Short mmCIF file of C-alpha atoms in Angstrom, two decimals:
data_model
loop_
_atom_site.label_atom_id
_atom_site.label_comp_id
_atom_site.label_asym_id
_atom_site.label_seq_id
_atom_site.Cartn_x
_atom_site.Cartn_y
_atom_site.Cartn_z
CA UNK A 1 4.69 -15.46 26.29
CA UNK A 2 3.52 -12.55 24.91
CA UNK A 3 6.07 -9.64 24.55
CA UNK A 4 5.98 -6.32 22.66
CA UNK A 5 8.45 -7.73 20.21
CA UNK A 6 6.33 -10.36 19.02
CA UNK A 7 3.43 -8.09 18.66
CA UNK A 8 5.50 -5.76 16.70
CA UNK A 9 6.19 -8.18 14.41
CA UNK A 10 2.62 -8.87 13.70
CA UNK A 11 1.72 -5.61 13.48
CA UNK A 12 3.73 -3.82 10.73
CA UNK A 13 2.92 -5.98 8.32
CA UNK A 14 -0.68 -5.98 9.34
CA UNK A 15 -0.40 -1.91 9.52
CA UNK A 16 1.03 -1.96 6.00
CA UNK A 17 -1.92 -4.36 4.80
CA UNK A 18 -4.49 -1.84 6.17
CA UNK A 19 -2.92 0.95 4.62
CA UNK A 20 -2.67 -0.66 0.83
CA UNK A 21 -6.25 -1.63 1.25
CA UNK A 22 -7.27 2.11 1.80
CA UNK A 23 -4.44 3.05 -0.97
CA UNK A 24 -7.03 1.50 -3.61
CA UNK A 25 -9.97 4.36 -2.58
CA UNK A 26 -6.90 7.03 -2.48
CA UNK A 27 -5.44 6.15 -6.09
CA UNK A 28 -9.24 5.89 -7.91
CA UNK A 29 -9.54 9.53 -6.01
CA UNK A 30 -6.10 11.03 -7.22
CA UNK A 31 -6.61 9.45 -10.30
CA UNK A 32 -10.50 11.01 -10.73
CA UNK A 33 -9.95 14.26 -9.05
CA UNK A 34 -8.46 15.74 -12.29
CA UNK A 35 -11.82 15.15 -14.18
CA UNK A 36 -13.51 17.89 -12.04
CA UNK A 37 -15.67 17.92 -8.97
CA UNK A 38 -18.55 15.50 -10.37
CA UNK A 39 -16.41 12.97 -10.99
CA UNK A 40 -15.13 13.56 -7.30
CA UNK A 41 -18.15 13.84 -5.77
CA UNK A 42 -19.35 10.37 -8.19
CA UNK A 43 -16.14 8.49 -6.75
CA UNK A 44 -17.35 9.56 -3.03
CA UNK A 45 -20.61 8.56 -2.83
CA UNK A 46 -20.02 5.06 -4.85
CA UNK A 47 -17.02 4.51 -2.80
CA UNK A 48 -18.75 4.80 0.61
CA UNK A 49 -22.07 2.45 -0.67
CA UNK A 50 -19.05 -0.17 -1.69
CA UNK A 51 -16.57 0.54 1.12
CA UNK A 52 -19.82 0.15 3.58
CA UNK A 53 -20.13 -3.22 2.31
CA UNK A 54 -16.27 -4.66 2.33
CA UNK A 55 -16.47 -2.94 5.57
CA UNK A 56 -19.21 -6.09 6.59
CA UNK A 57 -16.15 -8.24 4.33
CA UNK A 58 -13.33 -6.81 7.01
CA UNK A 59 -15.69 -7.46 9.96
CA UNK A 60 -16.42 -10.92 9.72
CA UNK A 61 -12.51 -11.44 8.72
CA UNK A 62 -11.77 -9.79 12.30
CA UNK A 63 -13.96 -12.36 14.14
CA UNK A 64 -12.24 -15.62 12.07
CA UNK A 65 -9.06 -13.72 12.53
CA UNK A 66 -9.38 -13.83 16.56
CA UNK A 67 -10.79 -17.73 16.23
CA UNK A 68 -8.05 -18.42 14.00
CA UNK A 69 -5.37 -16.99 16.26
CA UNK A 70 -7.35 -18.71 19.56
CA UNK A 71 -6.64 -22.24 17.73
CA UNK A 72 -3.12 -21.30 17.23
CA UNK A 73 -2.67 -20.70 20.41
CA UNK A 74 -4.07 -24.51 21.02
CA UNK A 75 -1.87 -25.34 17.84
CA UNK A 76 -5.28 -27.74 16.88
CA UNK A 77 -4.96 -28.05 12.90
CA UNK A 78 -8.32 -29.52 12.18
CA UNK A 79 -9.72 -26.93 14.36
CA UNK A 80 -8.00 -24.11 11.65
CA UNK A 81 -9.62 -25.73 9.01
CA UNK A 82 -12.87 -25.79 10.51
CA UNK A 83 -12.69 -21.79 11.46
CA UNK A 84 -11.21 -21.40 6.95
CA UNK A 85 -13.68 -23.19 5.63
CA UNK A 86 -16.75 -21.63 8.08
CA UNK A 87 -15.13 -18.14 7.54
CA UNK A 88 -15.07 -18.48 3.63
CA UNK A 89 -18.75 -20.00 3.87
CA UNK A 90 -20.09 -17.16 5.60
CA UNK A 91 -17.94 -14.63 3.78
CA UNK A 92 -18.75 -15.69 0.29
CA UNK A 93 -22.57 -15.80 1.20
CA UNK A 94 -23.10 -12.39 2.34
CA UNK A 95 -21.09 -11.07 -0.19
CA UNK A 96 -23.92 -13.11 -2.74
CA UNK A 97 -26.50 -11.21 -0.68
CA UNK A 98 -25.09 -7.86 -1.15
CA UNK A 99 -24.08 -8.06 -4.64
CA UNK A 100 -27.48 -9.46 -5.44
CA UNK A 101 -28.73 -6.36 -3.65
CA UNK A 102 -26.62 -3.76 -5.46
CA UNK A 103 -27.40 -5.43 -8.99
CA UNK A 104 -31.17 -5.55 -8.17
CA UNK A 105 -31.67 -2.15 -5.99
CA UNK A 106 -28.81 -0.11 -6.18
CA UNK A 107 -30.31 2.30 -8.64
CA UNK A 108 -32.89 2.94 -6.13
CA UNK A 109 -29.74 3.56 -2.90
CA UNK A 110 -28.50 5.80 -5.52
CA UNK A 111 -31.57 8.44 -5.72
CA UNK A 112 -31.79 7.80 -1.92
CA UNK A 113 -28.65 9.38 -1.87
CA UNK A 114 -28.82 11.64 -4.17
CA UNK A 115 -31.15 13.53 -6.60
CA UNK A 116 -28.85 15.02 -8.97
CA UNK A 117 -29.39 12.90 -12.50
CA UNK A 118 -26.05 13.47 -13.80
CA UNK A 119 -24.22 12.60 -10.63
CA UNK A 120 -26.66 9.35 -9.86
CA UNK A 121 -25.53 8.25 -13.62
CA UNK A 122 -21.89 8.28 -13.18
CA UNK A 123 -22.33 6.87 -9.27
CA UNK A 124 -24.54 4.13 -10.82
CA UNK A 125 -22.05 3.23 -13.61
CA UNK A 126 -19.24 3.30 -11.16
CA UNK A 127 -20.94 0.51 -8.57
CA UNK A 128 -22.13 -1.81 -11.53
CA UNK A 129 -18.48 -2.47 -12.22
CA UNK A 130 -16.93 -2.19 -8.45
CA UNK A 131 -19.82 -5.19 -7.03
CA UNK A 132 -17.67 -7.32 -8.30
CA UNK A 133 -15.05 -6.49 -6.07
CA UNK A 134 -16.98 -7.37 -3.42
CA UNK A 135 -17.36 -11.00 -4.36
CA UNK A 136 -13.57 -11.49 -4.48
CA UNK A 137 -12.50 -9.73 -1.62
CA UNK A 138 -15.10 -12.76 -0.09
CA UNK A 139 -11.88 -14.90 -0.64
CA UNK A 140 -9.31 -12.42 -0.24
CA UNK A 141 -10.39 -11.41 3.33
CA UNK A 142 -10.69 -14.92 4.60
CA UNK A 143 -7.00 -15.85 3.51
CA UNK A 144 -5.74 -12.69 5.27
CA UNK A 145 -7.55 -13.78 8.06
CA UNK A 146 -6.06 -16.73 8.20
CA UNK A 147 -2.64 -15.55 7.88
CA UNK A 148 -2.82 -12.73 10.51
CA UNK A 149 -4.67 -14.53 12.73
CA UNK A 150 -1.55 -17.25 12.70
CA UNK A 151 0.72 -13.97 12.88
CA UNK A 152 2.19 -14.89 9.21
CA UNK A 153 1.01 -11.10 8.08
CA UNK A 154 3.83 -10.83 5.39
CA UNK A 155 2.16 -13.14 3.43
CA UNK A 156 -1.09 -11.03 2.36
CA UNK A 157 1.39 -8.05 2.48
CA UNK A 158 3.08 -9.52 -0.45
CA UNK A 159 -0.74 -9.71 -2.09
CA UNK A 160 -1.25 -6.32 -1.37
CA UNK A 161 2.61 -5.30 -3.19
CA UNK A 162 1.96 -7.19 -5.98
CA UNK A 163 -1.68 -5.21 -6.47
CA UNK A 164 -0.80 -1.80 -5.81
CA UNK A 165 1.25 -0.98 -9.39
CA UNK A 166 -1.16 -3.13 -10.96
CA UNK A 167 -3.91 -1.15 -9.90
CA UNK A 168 -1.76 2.67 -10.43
CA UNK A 169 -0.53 1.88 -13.74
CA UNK A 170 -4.00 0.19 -15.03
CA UNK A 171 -6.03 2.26 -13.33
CA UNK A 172 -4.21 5.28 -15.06
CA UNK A 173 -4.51 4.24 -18.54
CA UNK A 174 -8.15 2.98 -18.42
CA UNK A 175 -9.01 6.34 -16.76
CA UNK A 176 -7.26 8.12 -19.41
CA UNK A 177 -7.14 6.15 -21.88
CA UNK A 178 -3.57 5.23 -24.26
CA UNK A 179 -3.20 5.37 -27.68
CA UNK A 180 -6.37 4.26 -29.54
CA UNK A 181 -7.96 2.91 -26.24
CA UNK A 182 -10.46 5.45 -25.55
CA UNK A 183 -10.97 7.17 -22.12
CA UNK A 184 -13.21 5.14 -19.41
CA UNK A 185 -13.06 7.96 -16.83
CA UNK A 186 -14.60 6.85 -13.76
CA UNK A 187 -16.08 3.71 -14.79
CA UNK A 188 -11.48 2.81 -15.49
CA UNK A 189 -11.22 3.26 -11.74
CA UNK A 190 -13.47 1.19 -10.88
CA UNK A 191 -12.31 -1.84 -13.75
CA UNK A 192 -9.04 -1.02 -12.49
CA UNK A 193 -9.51 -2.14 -8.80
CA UNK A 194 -11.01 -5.29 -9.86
CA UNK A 195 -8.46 -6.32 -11.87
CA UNK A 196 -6.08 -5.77 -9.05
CA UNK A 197 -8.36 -7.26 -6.53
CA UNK A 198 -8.58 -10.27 -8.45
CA UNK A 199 -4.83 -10.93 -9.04
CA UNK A 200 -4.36 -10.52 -5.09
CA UNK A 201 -6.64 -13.16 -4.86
CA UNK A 202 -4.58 -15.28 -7.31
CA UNK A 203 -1.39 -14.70 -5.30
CA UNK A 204 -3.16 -15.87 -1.71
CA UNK A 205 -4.68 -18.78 -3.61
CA UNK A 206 -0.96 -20.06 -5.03
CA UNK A 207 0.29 -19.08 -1.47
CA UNK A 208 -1.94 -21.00 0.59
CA UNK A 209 -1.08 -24.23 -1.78
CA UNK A 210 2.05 -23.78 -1.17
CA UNK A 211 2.31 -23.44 2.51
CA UNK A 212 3.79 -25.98 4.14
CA UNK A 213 2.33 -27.65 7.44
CA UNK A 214 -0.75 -26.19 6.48
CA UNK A 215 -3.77 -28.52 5.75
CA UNK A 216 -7.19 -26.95 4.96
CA UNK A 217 -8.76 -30.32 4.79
CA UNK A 218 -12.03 -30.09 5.85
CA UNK A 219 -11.72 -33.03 9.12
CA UNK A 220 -13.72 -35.94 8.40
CA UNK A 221 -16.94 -36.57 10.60
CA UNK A 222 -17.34 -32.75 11.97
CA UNK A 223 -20.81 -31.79 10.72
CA UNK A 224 -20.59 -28.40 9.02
CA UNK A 225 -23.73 -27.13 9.69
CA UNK A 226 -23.12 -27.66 12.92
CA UNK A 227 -19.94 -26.07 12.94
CA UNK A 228 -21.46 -22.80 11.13
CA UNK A 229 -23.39 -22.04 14.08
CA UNK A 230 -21.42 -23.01 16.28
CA UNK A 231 -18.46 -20.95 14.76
CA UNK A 232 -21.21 -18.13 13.56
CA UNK A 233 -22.05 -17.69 17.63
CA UNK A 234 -18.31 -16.34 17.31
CA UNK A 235 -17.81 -14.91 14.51
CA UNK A 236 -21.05 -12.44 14.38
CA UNK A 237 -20.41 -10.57 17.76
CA UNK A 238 -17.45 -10.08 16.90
CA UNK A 239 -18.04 -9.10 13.70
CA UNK A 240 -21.35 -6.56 14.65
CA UNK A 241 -18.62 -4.61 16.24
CA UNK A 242 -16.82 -3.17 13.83
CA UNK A 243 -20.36 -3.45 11.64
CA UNK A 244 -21.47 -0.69 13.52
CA UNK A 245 -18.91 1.33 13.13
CA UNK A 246 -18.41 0.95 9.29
CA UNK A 247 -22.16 1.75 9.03
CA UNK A 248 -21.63 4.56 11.34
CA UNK A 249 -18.93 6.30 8.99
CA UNK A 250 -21.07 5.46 5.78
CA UNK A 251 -24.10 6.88 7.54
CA UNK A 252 -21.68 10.22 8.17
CA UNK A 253 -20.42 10.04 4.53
CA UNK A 254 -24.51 10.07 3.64
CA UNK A 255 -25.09 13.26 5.95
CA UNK A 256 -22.21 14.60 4.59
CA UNK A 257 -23.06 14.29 0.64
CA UNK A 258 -26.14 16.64 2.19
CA UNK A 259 -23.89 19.93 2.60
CA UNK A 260 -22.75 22.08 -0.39
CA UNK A 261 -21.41 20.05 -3.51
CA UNK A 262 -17.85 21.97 -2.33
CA UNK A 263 -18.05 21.17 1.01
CA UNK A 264 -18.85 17.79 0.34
CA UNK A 265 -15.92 17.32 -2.25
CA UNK A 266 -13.60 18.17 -0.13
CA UNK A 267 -14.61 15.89 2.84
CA UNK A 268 -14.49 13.27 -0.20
CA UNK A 269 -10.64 13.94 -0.75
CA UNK A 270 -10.07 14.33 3.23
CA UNK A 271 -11.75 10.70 3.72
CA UNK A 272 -9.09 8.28 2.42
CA UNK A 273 -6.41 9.71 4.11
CA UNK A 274 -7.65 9.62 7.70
CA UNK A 275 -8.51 6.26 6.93
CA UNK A 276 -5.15 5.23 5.83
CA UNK A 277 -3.61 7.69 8.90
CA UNK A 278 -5.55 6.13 10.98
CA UNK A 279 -4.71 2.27 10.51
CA UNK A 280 -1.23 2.33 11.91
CA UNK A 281 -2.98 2.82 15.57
CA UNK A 282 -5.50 -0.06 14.01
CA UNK A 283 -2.88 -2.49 13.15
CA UNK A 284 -1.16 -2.08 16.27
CA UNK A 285 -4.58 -2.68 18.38
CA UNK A 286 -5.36 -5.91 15.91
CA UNK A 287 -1.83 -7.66 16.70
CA UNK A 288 -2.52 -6.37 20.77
CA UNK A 289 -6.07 -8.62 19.67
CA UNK A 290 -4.19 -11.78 18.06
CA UNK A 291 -1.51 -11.79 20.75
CA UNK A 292 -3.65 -12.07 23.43
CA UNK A 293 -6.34 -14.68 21.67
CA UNK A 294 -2.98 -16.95 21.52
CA UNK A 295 -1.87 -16.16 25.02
CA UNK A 296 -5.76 -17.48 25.65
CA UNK A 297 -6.11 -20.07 23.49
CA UNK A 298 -2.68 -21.45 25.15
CA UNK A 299 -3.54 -20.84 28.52
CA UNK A 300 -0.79 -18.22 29.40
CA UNK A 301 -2.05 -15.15 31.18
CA UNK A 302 1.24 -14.08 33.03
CA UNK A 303 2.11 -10.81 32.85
CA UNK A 304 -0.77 -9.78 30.77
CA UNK A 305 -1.51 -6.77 32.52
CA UNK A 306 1.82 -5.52 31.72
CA UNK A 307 1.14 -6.25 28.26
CA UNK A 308 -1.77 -4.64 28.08
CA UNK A 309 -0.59 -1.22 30.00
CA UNK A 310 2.58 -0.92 27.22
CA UNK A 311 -0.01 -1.86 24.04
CA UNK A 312 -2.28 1.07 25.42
CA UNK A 313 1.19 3.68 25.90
CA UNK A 314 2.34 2.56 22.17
CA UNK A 315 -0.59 3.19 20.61
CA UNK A 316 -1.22 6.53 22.18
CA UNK A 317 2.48 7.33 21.19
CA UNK A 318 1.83 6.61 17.50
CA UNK A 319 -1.27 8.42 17.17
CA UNK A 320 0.65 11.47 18.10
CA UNK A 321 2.89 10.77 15.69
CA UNK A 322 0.56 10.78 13.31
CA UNK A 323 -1.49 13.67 13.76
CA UNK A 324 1.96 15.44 13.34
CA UNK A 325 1.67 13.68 9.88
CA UNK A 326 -1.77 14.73 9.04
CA UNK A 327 -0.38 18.73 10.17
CA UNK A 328 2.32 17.91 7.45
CA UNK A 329 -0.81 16.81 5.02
CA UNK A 330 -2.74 19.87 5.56
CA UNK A 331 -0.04 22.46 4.00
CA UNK A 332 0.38 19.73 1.32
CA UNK A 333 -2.90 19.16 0.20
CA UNK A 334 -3.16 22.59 -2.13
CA UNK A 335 -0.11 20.56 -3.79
CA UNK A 336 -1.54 17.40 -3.88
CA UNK A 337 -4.94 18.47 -5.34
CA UNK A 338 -4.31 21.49 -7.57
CA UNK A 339 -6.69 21.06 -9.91
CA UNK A 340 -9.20 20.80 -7.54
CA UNK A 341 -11.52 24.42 -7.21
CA UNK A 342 -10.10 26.64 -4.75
CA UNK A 343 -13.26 27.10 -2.20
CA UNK A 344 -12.64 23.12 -1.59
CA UNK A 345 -9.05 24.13 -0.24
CA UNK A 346 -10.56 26.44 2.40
CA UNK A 347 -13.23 24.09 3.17
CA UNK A 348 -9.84 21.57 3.88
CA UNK A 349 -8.07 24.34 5.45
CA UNK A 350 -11.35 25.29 7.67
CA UNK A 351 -12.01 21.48 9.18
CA UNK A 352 -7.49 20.76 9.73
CA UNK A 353 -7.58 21.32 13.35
CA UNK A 354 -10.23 18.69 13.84
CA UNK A 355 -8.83 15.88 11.55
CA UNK A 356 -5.48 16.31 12.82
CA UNK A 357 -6.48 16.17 16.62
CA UNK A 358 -8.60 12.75 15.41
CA UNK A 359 -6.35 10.14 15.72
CA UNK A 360 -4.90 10.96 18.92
CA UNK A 361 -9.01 11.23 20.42
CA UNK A 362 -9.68 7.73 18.50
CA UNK A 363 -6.19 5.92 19.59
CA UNK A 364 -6.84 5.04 23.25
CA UNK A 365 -10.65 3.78 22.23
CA UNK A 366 -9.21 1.53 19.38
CA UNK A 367 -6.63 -0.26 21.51
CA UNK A 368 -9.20 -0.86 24.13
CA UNK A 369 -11.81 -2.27 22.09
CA UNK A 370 -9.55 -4.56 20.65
CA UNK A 371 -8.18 -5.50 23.63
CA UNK A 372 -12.03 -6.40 24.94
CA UNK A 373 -12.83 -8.23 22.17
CA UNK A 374 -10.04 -10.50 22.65
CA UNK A 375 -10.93 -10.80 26.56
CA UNK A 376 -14.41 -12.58 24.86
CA UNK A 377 -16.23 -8.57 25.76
CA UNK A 378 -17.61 -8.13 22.40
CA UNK A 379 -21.14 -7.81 23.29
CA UNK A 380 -19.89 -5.15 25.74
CA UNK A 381 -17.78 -3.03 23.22
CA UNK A 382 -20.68 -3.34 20.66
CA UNK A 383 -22.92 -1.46 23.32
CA UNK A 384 -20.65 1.11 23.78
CA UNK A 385 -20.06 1.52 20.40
CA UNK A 386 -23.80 1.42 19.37
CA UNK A 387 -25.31 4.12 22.51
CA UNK A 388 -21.89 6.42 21.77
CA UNK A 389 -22.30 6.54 18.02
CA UNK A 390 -25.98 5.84 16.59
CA UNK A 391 -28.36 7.37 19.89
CA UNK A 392 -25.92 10.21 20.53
CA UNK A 393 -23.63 11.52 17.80
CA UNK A 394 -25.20 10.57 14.96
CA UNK A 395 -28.59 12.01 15.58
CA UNK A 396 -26.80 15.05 16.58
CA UNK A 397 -24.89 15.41 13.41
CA UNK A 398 -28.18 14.52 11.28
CA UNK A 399 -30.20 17.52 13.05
CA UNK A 400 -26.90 20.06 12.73
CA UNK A 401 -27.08 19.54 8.88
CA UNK A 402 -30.51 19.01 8.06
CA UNK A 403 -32.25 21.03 10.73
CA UNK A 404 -29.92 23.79 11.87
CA UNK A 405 -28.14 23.59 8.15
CA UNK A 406 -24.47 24.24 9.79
CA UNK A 407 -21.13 24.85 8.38
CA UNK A 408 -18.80 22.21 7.47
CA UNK A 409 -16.88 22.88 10.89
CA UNK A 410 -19.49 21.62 13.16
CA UNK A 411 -21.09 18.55 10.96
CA UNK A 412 -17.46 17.45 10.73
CA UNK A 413 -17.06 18.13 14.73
CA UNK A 414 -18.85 15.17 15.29
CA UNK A 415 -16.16 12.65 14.88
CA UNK A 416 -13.75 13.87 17.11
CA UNK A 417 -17.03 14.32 19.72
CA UNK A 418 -17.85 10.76 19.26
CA UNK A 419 -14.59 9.63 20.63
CA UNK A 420 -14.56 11.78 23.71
CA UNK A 421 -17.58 10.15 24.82
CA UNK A 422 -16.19 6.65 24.52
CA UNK A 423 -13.31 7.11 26.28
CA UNK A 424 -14.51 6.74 29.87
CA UNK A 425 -16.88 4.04 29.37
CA UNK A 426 -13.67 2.43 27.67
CA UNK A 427 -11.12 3.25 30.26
CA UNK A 428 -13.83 1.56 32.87
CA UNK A 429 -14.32 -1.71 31.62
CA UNK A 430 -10.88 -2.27 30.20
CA UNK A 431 -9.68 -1.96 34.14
CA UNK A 432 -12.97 -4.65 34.88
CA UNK A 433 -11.63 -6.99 32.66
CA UNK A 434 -8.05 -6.97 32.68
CA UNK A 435 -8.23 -7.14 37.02
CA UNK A 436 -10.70 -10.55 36.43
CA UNK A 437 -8.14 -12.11 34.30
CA UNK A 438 -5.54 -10.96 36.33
CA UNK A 439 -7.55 -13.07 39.68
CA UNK A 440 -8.86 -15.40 37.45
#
């Protein structure tokens, strides 16, 4: 039976997770934004080519996390290792593809991107270090994956505890430099998050040995290849979901990086924390997601409806919550970032009424999606996602800022627009789905 207790218990952890994963884009920014607007600006564009790209890492962990929590639900061990061991195969190779891609091209993303020379150096300099974090997070995303989708989310919590000193306190003193260690500036930040990365990944490894009634035994006589497509048929609609809309913010970020160098800085500080704001409302959709894929995978669809109803009120209820946070983060930002120039505070000051009324525009859409996915309506939530976001607001934000060369105001605007034109469309077929499960 699924209950609200349960899913609470699946999704603090999970909400937590989320937020430590965005905490390692927050400290490199903190950490950098002392060094002066370059640096800033550097850290932003590098982040969002890298973040784009574990963004395809967190997707495909979403679809094995669903398949993983479905064969809970059957409680089938050999069909959990098959879903590991596929998840981690397909993980690992795209992340081969993309670091290949950065080592080989990423020079020429870079002057895509931009055409200052000093700022392409650092950006460059920054991403040949960070690719590697790309390759581990392969590993570390399918072992959180694993754990969530079995609702054992405490367990790459712990990971994420264990990394986030690590990373402050080395990030600090590479940045910085100590004693006769000299300064790394940016290029620190980045060797700082892959040291941290890299002992998560140490932690899930010992913790996955250790786990008892867990065997990742690959079963004898199931053809892998086989079960790669077979799994893949699962995993990638799923996963082309939320690829779409991690492209979608990355292609924003890229508009974005188009306005004035102060305008763009200051979106650059704003980014991480709406992120981070903005997964508590994720977490809670994700365990809605798991809870159900058990309830499915086990056959139980009483009061489901119910379920569904209360995960939709919650998660409304904490995005109001925190939008009273982010109205809290506004007057604290000039505190927060006071060495940053002071036309970057009014740029912040002029875009707070739209980043603080985000969360409770995006809150109702999230839990809904999630909620489709699990109901096996990926295809449909990847159309809504794709005519909402790259044939309508997109182009519209590309021709405000190129074309019609707008304020910072109105190319911002068009996040908060992009919601309000998903919500009916997501409101419609929720009600279609949940009433065929409920007479199915």
């Amino acid at each position: 039976m699924v209950s609200m207790r349960s899913n609470l218990a699946v999704a603090w952890p999970l909400a937590f997770n989320a937020l430590l994963v965005q905490s390692m884009l927050m400290i490199d920014t903190l950490l950098v934004a002392p060094l002066g607007e370059l640096s800033v600006a550097a850290m932003g564009i590098a982040s969002t080519v890298v973040a784009f790209v574990l963004g395809i890492k967190i997707a495909i962990g979403n679809g094995i996390q669903l398949l993983i929590g479905r064969a809970h639900g059957r409680k089938k061990q050999d069909e959990l290792a098959v879903v590991y061991w596929v998840g981690l195969f397909v993980n690992v190779t795209s992340a081969l593809v993309f670091f290949f891609v950065l080592s080989v091209f990423g020079s020429n993303l870079v002057a895509i991107i931009t055409n200052d020379a000093e700022l392409a150096e650092v950006v460059e300099r920054y991403i040949a270090i960070s690719k590697y974090v790309i390759l581990i997070t392969a590993y570390t995303q399918v072992c959180t994956a694993f754990y969530n989708g079995r609702g054992s989310s405490t367990v790459p919590l712990k990971g994420f505890l264990i990394e986030l000193p690590f990373n402050v306190l080395l990030s600090y003193i590479l940045i910085n430099g100590f004693w006769e260690f000299r300064a790394l500036g940016v290029e620190g930040a980045a060797w700082g998050s892959v040291a941290a990365v890299l002992l998560r990944a140490i932690f899930l490894y010992f913790s996955l040995r250790a786990e008892k009634g867990v065997d990742l035994c690959y079963p004898r006589g199931q053809p892998f290849l086989a079960e790669v497509q077979r799994q893949s048929a699962e995993i990638f609609p799923i996963a082309a979901n939320f690829f779409v809309i991690s492209v979608g913010v990355t292609v924003y970020q890229l508009l974005y990086a188009q306005l004035d160098l102060i305008e763009f800085v200051a979106i650059t500080l704003l980014f991480p924390w709406l992120r981070a704001g903005t997964q508590f409302t994720n977490a809670w959709a994700q365990a809605a997601a798991i809870s159900l894929s058990q309830a499915m995978g086990g056959r139980f669809k009483q009061d489901l409806n119910v379920f569904v109803k209360d995960s939709v009120k919650i998660g409304m209820v904490l995005s109001m919550i925190i939008a009273g946070l982010f109205l809290l983060l506004s007057q604290c930002l000039p505190f927060i970032y006071s060495d940053v120039d002071a036309d970057t505070h009014r740029a912040l000051a002029t875009i707070a009424p739209l980043y603080i009324a985000l969360p409770v525009l995006r809150a109702y859409n999230t839990v809904s999606g999630n909620i489709l996915r699990a109901l096996g309506e990926s295809s449909r939530v990847l159309k809504i996602h794709f005519i909402t976001q790259w044939l309508v607001s997109l182009p519209l934000c590309a021709l405000l800022i190129l074309y019609f060369d707008v304020s910072i105001f109105w190319a911002f605007a068009m996040i908060p627009l992009e919601e309000l034109f998903k919500t009916i469309p997501f409101y419609k077929y929720k009600r279609l789905s949940m009433s065929r499960v409920a007479f199915g």
